Short mmCIF file of C-alpha atoms and ligand atoms in Angstrom, two decimals:
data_model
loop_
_atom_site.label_atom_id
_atom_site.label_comp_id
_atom_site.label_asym_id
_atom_site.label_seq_id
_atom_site.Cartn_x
_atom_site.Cartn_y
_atom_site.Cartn_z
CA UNK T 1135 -57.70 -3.72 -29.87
CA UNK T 1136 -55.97 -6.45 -28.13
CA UNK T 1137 -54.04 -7.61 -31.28
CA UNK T 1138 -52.41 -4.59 -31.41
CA UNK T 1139 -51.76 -4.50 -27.63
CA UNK T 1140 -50.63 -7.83 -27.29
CA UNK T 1141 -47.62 -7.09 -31.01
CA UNK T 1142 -46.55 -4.13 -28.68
CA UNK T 1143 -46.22 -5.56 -25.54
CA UNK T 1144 -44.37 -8.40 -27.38
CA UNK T 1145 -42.01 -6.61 -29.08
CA UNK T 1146 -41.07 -4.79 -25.49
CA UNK T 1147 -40.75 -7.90 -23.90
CA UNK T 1148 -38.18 -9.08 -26.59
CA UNK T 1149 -36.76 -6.02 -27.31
CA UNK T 1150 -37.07 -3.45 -24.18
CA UNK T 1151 -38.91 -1.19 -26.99
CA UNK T 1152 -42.31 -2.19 -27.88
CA UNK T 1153 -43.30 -0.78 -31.45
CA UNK T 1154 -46.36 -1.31 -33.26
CA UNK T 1155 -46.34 0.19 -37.15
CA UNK T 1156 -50.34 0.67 -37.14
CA UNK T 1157 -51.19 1.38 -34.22
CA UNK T 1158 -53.58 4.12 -34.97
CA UNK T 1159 -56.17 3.95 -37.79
CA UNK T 1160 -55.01 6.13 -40.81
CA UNK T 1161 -58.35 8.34 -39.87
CA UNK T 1162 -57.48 8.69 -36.25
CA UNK T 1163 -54.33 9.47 -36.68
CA UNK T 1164 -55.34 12.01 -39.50
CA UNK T 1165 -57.94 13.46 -37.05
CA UNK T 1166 -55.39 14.39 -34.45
CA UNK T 1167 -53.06 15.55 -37.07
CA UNK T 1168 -55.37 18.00 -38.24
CA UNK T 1169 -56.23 19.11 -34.18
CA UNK T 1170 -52.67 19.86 -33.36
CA UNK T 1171 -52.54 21.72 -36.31
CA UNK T 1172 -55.27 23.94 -34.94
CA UNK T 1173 -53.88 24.26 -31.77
CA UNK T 1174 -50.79 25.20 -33.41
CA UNK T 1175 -52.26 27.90 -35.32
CA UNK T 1176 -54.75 29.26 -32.94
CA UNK T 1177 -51.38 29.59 -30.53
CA UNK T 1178 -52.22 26.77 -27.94
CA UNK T 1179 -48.63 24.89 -27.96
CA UNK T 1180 -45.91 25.74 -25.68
CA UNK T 1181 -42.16 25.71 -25.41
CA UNK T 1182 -41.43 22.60 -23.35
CA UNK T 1183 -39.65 22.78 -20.14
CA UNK T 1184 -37.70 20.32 -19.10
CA UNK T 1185 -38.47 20.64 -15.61
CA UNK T 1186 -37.44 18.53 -13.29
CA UNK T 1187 -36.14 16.16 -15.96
CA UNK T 1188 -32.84 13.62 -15.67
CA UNK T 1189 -30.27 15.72 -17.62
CA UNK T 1190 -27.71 13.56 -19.47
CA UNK T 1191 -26.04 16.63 -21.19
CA UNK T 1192 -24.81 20.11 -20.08
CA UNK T 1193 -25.76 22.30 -23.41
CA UNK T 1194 -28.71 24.70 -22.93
CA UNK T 1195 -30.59 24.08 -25.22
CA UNK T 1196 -32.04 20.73 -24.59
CA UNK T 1197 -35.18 20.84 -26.45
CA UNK T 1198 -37.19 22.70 -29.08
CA UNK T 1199 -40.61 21.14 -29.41
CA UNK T 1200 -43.78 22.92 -28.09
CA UNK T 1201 -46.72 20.92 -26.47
CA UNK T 1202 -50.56 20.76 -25.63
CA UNK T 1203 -51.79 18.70 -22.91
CA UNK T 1204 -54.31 16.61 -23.89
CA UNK T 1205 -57.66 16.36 -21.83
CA UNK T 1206 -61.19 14.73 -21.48
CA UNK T 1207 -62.82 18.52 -21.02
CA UNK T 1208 -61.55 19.55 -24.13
CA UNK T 1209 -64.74 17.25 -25.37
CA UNK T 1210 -63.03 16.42 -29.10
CA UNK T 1211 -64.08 13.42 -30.50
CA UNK T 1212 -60.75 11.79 -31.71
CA UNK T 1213 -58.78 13.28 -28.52
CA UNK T 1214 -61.59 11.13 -26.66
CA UNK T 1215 -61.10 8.34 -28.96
CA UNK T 1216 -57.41 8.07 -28.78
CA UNK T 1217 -57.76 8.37 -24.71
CA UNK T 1218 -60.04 5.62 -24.83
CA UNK T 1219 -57.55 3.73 -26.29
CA UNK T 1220 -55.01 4.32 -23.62
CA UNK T 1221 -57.67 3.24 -20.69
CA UNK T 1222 -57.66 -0.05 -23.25
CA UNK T 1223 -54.29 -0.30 -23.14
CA UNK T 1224 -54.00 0.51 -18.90
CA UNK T 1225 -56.31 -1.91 -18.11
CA UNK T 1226 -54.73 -4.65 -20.95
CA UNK T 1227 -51.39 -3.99 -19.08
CA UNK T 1228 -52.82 -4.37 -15.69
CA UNK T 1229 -54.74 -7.43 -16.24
CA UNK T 1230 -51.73 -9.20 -18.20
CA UNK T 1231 -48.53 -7.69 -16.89
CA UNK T 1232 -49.74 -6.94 -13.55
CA UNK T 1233 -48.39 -3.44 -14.28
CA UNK T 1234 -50.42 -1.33 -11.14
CA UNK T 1235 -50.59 1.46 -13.50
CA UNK T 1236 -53.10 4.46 -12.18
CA UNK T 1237 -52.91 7.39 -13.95
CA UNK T 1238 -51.40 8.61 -17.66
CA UNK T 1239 -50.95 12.11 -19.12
CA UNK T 1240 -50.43 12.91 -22.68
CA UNK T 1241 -49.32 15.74 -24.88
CA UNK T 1242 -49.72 16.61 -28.32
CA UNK T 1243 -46.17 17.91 -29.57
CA UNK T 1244 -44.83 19.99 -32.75
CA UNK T 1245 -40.94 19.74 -33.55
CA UNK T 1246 -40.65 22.42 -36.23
CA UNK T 1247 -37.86 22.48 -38.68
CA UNK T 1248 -34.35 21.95 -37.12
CA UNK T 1249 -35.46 21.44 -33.95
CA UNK T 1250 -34.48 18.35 -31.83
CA UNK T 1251 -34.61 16.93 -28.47
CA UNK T 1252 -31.05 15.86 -26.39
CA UNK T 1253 -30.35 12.69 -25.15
CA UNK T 1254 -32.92 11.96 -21.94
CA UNK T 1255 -34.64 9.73 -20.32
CA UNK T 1256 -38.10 10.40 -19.18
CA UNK T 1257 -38.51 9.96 -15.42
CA UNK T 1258 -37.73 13.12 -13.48
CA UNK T 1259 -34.96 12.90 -10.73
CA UNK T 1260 -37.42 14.15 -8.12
CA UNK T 1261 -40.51 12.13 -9.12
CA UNK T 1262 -40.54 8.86 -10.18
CA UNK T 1263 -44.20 8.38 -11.02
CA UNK T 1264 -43.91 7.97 -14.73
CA UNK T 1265 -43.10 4.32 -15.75
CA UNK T 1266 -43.64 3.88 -19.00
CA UNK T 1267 -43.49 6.12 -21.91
CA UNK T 1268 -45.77 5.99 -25.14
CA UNK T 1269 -45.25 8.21 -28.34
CA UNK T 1270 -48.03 7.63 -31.74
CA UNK T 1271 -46.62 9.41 -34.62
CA UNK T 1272 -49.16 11.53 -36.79
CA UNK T 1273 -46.83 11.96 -40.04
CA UNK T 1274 -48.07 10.83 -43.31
CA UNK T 1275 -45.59 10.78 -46.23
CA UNK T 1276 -42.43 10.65 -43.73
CA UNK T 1277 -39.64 10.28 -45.71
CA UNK T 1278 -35.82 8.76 -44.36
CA UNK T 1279 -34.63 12.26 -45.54
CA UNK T 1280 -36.93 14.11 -43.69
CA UNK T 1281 -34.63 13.17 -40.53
CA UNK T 1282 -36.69 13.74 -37.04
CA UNK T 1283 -35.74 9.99 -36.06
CA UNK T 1284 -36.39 8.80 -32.39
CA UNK T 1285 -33.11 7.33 -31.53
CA UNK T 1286 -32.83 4.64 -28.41
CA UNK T 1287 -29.64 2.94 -26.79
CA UNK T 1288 -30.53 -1.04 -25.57
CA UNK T 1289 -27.73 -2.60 -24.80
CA UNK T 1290 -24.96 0.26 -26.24
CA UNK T 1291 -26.87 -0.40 -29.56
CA UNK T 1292 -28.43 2.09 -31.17
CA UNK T 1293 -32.11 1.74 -32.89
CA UNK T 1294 -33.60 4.70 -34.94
CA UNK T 1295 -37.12 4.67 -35.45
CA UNK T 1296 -38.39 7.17 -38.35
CA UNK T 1297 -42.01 9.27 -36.52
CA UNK T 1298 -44.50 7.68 -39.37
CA UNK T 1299 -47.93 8.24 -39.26
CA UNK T 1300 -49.87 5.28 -36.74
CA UNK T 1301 -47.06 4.25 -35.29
CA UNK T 1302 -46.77 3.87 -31.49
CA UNK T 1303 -43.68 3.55 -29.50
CA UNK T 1304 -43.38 1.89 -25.68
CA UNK T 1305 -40.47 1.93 -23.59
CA UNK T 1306 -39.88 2.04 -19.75
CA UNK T 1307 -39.21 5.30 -18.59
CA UNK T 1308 -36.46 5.27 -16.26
CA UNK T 1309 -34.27 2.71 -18.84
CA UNK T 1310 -34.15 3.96 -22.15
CA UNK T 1311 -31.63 6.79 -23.05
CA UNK T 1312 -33.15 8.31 -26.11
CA UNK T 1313 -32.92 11.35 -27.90
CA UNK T 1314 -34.56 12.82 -31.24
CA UNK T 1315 -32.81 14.00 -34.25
CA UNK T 1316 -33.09 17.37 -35.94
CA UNK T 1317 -36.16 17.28 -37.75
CA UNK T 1318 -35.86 18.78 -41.39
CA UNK T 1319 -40.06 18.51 -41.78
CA UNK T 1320 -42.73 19.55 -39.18
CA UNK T 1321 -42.87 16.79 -36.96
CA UNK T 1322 -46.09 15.80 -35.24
CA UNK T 1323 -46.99 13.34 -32.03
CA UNK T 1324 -48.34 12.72 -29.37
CA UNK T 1325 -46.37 11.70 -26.26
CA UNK T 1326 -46.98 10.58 -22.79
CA UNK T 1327 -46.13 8.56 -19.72
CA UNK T 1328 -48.54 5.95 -17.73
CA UNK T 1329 -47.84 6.71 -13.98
CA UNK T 1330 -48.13 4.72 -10.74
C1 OGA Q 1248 -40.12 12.99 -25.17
C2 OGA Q 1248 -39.48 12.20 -26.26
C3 OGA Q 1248 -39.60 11.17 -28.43
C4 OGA Q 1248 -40.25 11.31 -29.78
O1 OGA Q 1248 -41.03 13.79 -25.46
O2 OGA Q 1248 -39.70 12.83 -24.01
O3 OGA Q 1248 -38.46 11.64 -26.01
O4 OGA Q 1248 -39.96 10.49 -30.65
N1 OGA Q 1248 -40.09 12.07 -27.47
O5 OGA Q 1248 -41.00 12.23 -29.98
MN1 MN Q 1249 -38.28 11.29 -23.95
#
């Protein structure tokens, strides 16, 4: 596991955003495809707010993907496998970056067709727990055309990152403008924030 930690936390070190193409096996990240899909159809996901959240942009509607929280209790064997991994990755941080990192929360989330999320950035105004923010991508077959890219600013560039299944995405929270782009497929991930 500490391959893949260490090409991510390169990759932010050069670059501000850490990504890692296979981050996830293809059967882990299959697995937790196939449990957000049951959440979604037994009705589990919810609108998301957004709370609290730093507001870059005035429109209403600011967001249109629905979540699940992710949690031990639930007792699902990939969930539990996939939160193992981010203990891993806490305690990789700690030890290497000196990070202090204490606590994480993560979501599963479902952007259905044409639905998108405004430019943000993750750290509320009134809360300032969450530093860094981590999103794994559960989309096999993910075509350019399919749309549904994350899209960052570093440095008044822009990078686009197409949601492809595996792939994990790391970023400080209270930096990184970013925004995602209408999604013309079902898009599927899971996102969350390690907290001090
Ligand atoms: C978020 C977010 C990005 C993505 O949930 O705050 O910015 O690519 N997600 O899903
Ligand atoms: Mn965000």
């Amino acid at each position: 596991m500490e391959k893949v930690f260490d090409a991510l936390i390169d990759s932010f070190i050069e670059n501000k955003i850490g990504i890692s193409e296979f981050f996830l096996s293809k059967k882990l990240s299959t697995e937790l495809s196939a449990n957000l899909h049951t959440h979604f159809k037994h009705g589990n996901l919810t609108l998301a707010g957004t709370g609290t959240k730093a507001k870059i942009n005035n429109s209403d509607l600011v967001r249109g993907d629905k979540i699940y929280w992710l949690d031990q209790s639930h007792d699902n064997k990939s969930e539990n496998v996939f939160l193992g991994m981010m203990d891993a990755m806490v305690i990789y941080l700690n030890r290497t970056c000196y990070t202090g990192i204490t606590d994480y929360e993560f979501h599963y989330t479902l952007y259905e067709i044409g639905t998108y999320y405004k430019k943000h950035i993750d750290q509320f105004t009134t809360n300032d727990r969450r530093k860094y923010s981590v999103i794994v991508y559960l989309n096999e077959d993910w075509q350019t055309e399919d749309g549904g890219e994350l899209s960052l600013k570093i440095n008044h560039q822009t990078v686009k990152i197409n949601p492809t299944a595996g792939k994990c995405v790391f970023f400080k929270s209270n930096e990184i403008e970013h925004e995602v782009l209408v999604t013309h497929k079902n898009r599927l991930s899971i996102t969350g924030w390690l907290k001090v």
